[in-house]
C-alpha positions as semicolon CSV with decimal commas, in nm:
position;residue;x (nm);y (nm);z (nm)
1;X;-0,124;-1,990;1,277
2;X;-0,300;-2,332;1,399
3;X;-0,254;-2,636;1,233
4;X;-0,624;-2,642;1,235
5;X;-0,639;-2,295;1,027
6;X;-0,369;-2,421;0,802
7;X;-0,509;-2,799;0,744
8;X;-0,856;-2,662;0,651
9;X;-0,700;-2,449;0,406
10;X;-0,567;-2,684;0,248
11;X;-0,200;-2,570;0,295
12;X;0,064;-2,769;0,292
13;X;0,459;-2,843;0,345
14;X;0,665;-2,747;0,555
15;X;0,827;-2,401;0,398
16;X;0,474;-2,282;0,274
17;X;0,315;-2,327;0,640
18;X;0,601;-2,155;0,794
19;X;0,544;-1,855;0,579
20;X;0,155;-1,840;0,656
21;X;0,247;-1,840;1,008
22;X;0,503;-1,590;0,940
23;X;0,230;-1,381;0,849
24;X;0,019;-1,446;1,076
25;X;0,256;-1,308;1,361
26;X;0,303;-0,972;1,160
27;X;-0,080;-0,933;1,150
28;X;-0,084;-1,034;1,542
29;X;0,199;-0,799;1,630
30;X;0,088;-0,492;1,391
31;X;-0,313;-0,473;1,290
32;X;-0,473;-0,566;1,630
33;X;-0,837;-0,412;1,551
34;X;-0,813;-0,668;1,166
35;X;-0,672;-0,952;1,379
36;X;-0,919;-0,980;1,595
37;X;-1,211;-0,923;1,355
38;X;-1,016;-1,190;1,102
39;X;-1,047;-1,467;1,349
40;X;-1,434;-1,439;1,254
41;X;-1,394;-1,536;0,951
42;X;-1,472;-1,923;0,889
43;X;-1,108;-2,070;0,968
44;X;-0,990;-2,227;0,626
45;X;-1,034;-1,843;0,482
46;X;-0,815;-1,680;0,754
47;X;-0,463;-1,830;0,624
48;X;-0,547;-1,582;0,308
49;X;-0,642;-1,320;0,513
50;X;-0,322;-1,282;0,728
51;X;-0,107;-1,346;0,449
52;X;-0,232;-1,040;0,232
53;X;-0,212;-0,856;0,538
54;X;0,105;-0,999;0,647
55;X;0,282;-0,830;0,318
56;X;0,095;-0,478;0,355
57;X;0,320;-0,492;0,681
58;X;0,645;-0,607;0,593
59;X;0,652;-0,352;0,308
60;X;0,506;-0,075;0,545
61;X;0,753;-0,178;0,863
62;X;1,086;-0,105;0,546
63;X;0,918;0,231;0,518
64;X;0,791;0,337;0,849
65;X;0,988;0,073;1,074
66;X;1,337;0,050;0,933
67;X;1,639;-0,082;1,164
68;X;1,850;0,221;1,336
69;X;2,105;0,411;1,100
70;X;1,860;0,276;0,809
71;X;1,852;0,583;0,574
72;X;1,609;0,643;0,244
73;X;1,854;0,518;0,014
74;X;1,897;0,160;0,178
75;X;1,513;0,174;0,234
76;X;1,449;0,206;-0,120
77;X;1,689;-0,065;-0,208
78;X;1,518;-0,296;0,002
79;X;1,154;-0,163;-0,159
80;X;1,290;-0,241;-0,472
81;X;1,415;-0,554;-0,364
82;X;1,093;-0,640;-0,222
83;X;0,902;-0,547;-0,523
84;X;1,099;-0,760;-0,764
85;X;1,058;-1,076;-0,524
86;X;0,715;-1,012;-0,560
87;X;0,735;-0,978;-0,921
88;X;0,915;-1,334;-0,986
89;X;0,697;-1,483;-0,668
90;X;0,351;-1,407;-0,862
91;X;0,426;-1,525;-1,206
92;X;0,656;-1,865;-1,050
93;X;0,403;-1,870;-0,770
94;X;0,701;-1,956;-0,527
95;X;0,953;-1,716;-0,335
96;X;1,234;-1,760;-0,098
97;X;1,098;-1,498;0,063
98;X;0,857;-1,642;0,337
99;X;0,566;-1,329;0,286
100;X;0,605;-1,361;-0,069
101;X;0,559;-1,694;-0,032
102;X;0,247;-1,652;0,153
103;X;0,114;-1,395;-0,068
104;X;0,184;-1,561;-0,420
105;X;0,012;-1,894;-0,282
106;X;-0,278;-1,651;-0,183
107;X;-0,317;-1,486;-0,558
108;X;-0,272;-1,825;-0,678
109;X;-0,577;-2,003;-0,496
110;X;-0,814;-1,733;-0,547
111;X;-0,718;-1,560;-0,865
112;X;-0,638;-1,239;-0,733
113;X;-0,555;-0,967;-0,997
114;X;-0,149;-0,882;-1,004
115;X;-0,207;-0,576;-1,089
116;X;-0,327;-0,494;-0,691
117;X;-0,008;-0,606;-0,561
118;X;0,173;-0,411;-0,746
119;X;0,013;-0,133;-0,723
120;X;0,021;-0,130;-0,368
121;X;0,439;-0,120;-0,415
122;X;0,426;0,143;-0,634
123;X;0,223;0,369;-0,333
124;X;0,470;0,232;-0,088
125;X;0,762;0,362;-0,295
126;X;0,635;0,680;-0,338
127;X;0,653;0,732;0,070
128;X;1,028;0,757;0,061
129;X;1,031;1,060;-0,153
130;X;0,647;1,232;-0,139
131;X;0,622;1,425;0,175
132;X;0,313;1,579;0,135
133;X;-0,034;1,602;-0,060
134;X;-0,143;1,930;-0,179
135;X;-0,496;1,832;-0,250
136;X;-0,779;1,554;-0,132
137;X;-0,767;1,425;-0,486
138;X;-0,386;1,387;-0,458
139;X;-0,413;1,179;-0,191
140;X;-0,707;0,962;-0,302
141;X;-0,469;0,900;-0,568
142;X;-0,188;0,748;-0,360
143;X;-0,423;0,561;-0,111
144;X;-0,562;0,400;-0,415
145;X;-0,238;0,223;-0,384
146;X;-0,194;0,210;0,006
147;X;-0,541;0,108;0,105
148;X;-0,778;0,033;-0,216
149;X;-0,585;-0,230;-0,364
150;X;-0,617;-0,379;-0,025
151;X;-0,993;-0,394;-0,028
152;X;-0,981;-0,570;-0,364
153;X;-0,748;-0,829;-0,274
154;X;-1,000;-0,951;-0,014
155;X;-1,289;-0,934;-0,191
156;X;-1,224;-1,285;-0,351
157;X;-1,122;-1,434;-0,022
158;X;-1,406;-1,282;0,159
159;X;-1,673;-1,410;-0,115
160;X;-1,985;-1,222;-0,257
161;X;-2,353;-1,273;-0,293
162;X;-2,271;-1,039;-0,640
163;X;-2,116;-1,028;-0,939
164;X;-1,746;-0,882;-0,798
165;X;-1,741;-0,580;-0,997
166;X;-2,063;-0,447;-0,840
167;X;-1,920;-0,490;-0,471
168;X;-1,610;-0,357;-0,585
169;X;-1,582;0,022;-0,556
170;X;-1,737;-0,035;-0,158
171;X;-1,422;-0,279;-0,085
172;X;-1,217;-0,036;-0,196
173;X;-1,376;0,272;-0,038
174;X;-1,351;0,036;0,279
175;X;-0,971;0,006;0,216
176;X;-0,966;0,368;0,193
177;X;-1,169;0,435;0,528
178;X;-0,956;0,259;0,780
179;X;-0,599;0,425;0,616
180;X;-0,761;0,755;0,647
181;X;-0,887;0,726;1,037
182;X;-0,504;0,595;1,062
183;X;-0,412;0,907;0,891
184;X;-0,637;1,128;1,107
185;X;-0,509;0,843;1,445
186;X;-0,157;0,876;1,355
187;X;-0,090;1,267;1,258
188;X;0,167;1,340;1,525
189;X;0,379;1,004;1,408
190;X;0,334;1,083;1,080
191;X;0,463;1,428;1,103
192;X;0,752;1,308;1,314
193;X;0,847;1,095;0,994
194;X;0,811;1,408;0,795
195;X;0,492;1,336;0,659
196;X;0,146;1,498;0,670
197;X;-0,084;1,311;0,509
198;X;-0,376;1,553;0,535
199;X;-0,461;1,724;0,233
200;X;-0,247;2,113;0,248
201;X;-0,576;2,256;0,089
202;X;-0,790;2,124;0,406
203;X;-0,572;2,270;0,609
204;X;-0,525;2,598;0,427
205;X;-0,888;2,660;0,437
206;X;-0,879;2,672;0,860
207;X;-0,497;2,867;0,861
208;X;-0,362;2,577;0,911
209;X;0,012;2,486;0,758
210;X;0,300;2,217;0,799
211;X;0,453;2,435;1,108
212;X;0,172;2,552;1,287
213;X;0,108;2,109;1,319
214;X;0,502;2,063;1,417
215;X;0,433;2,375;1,647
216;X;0,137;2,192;1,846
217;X;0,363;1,880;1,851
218;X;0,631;2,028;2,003
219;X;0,461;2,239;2,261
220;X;0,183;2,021;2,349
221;X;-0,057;2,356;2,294
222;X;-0,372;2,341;2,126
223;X;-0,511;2,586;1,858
224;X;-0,835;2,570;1,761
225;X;-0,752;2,609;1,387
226;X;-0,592;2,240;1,423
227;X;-0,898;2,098;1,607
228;X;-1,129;2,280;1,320
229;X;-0,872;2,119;1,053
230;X;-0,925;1,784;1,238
231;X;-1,282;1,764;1,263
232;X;-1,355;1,842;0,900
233;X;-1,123;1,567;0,831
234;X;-1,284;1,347;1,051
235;X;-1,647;1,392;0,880
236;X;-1,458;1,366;0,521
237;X;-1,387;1,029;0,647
238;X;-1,695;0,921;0,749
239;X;-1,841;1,014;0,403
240;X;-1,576;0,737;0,293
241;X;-1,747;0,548;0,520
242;X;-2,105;0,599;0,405
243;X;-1,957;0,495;0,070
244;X;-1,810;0,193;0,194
245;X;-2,130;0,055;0,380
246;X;-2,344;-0,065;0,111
247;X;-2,084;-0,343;0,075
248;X;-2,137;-0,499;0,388
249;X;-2,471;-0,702;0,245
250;X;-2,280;-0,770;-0,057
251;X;-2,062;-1,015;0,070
252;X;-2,087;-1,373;0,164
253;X;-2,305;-1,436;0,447
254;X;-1,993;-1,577;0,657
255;X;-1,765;-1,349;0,582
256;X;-2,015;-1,037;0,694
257;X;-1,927;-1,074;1,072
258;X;-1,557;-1,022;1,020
259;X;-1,581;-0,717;0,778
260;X;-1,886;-0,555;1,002
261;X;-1,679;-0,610;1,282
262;X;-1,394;-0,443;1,113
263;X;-1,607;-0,161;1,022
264;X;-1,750;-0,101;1,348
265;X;-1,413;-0,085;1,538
266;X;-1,203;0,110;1,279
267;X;-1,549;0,373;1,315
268;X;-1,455;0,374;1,688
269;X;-1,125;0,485;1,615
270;X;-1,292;0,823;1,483
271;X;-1,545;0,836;1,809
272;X;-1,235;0,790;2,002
273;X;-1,063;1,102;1,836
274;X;-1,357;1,288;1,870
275;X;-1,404;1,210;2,246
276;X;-1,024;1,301;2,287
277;X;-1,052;1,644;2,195
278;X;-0,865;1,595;1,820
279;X;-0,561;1,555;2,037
280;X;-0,415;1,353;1,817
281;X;-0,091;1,588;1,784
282;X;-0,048;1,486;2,133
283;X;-0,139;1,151;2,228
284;X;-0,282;0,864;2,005
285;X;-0,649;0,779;2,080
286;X;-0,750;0,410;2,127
287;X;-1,109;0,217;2,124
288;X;-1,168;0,103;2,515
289;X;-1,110;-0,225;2,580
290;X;-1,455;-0,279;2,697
291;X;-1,601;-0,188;2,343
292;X;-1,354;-0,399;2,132
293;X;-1,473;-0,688;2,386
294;X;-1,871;-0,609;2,299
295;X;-1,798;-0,534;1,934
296;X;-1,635;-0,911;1,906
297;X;-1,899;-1,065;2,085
298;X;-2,203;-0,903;1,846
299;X;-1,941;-1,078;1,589
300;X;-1,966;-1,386;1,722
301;X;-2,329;-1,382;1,795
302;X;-2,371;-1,352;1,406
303;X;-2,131;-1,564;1,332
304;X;-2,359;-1,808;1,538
305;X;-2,625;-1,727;1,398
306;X;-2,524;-1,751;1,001
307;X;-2,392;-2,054;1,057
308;X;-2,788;-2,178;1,196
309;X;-2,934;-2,031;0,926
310;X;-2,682;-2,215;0,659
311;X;-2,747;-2,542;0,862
312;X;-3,154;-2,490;0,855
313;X;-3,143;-2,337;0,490
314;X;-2,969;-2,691;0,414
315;X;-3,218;-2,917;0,581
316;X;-3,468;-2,662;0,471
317;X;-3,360;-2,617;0,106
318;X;-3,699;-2,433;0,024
319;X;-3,743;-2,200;0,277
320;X;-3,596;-1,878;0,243
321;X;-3,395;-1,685;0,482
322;X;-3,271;-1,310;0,512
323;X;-2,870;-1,266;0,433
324;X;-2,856;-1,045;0,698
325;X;-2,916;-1,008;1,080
326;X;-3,064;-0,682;1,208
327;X;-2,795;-0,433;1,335
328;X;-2,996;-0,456;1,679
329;X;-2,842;-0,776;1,712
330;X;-2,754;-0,828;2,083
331;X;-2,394;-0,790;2,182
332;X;-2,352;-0,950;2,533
333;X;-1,991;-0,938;2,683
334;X;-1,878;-1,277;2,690
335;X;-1,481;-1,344;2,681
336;X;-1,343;-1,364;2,336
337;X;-1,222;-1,702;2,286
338;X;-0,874;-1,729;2,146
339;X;-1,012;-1,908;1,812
340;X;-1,297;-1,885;1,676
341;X;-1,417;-2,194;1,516
């Protein structure tokens, strides 16, 4: 994280800038589609940004990433041990623990509910023992947890244009939309992790089961039940979505870019699938370069062009403008700068 990023913050010493940056490198390294669409936010609200995503990593990498010969036991120790550090770090706002740290400082400075943070850890505990999901409302219920919570955290950073509870339930379903194109991304990792995240009823209705899936995986071969199983999943996604989208105009004018940008690549994930053949057993599908590249230059067209209209509607104090730009806007292919500033 720049000094620039951090000074305009208003962060300061030594230990708590070190732990924003540590943060910062776990977003870098780990959520490359919200990096990039983070660094158009306006820079004193990124520090926040990375550190809330910064912990959804570190307590994701004990559970999916653990060091060789780690078993379930130790990785529930260290959950636990995560969880109460993050326990003592909210209500002290401090931690020895540098993403702690980060993340109390972050619920401190813009009064982030506790009660998202932890249940995000209660979610991330329940990977180490729940295998499965019988049913679409069972697993709503965990990524409530996993992904929601993670929508509402941001909605203070990000800003609104309305009261908070109104653009609420879209931040979350937007939470929920890019875990479940990871889920639909990442089947083949998942189920060589032992999990299958989707729902055993959505299968069930295609033929579809737990071994037919490890079958596929293991012999590279298609079956047309899977795809079917696949796509359905795919449009029950999108219809999360749909949901989601209404919250895009909710939110302050500067912080739009970022989240539509966010939106639009995390969408592409699901084109990508669908272009691949629902192959996902076999290899994992990824947005082309060249679209990431346009998608972040429409972001920083409008971030361009908010930023006008906030400079006119200041000399201009009585002349109205719209909050939001046309989704026509143009989207040359410029090189994304390293900052955006």
């Amino acid at each position: 994280m720049t000094d620039r990023e951090l000074d305009a913050a208003g962060i300061h010493g030594p230990a708590l800038r070190a732990a924003y940056r540590h943060c910062r490198a776990l977003n870098a390294r780990h959520g490359k589609t919200y990096f990039l669409a983070t660094r158009l936010l306006p820079i004193e609200r990124r520090p926040a940004v990375h550190a809330l995503y910064g912990f959804a990593r570190w307590a994701d990498d004990i559970v999916d990433r653990p060091a060789p010969g780690v078993g379930p036991a130790h990785r529930g120790t260290a959950l636990a041990d995560l969880r109460e550090n993050l326990r003592r770090g909210l209500r002290q706002e401090h931690s020895a623990e540098p993403v702690v740290r980060a993340v109390a400082d972050t619920a401190r400075r813009y009064a982030i509910d506790h009660a998202h943070f932890h249940d995000f850890m209660t979610a991330m505990c329940s990977d180490l023992v729940v295998t499965d999901y019988p049913t679409y409302a069972d697993l709503r219920g965990y990524t409530h947890g996993s992904a929601a919570v993670i929508g509402l955290q941001m909605l203070p950073v990000l800003g609104t244009v309305v009261p908070r509870v109104q653009a609420a339930p879209h931040a979350a379903a937007l939470g929920v939309a890019f875990q479940l194109t990871n889920f639909l991304r990442d089947v083949g990792e998942d189920l060589d992790r032992g999990r299958v995240y989707l729902p055993a009823d959505l299968l069930a209705g295609h033929g579809v089961d737990r071994e037919l899936l490890r079958w596929s995986r293991d012999t590279g071969r298609r079956d047309r039940r899977v795809t079917a199983a696949l796509r359905e999943f795919e449009a029950l996604t999108r219809g999360v979505y749909r949901e989601a989208a209404p919250g895009l105009a909710m939110l302050d004018p500067v912080s739009r870019p970022c989240i539509r940008t966010a939106y639009v690549l995390y969408g592409g994930i699901l084109d990508a699938v669908a272009r691949d053949g629902y192959a996902v057993l076999h290899r994992r599908s990824v947005v082309r370069r060249r679209h990431r590249a346009a998608v972040a230059a429409d972001g920083l067209v409008r971030v361009a062009a908010t930023r006008l209209r906030h400079r006119g509607a200041a000399r201009h104090p009585a002349s109205g403008t719209p909050d939001t730009l046309p989704a026509t806007a143009p989207a040359a292919r410029p090189t994304v700068p390293e900052e955006v500033a």
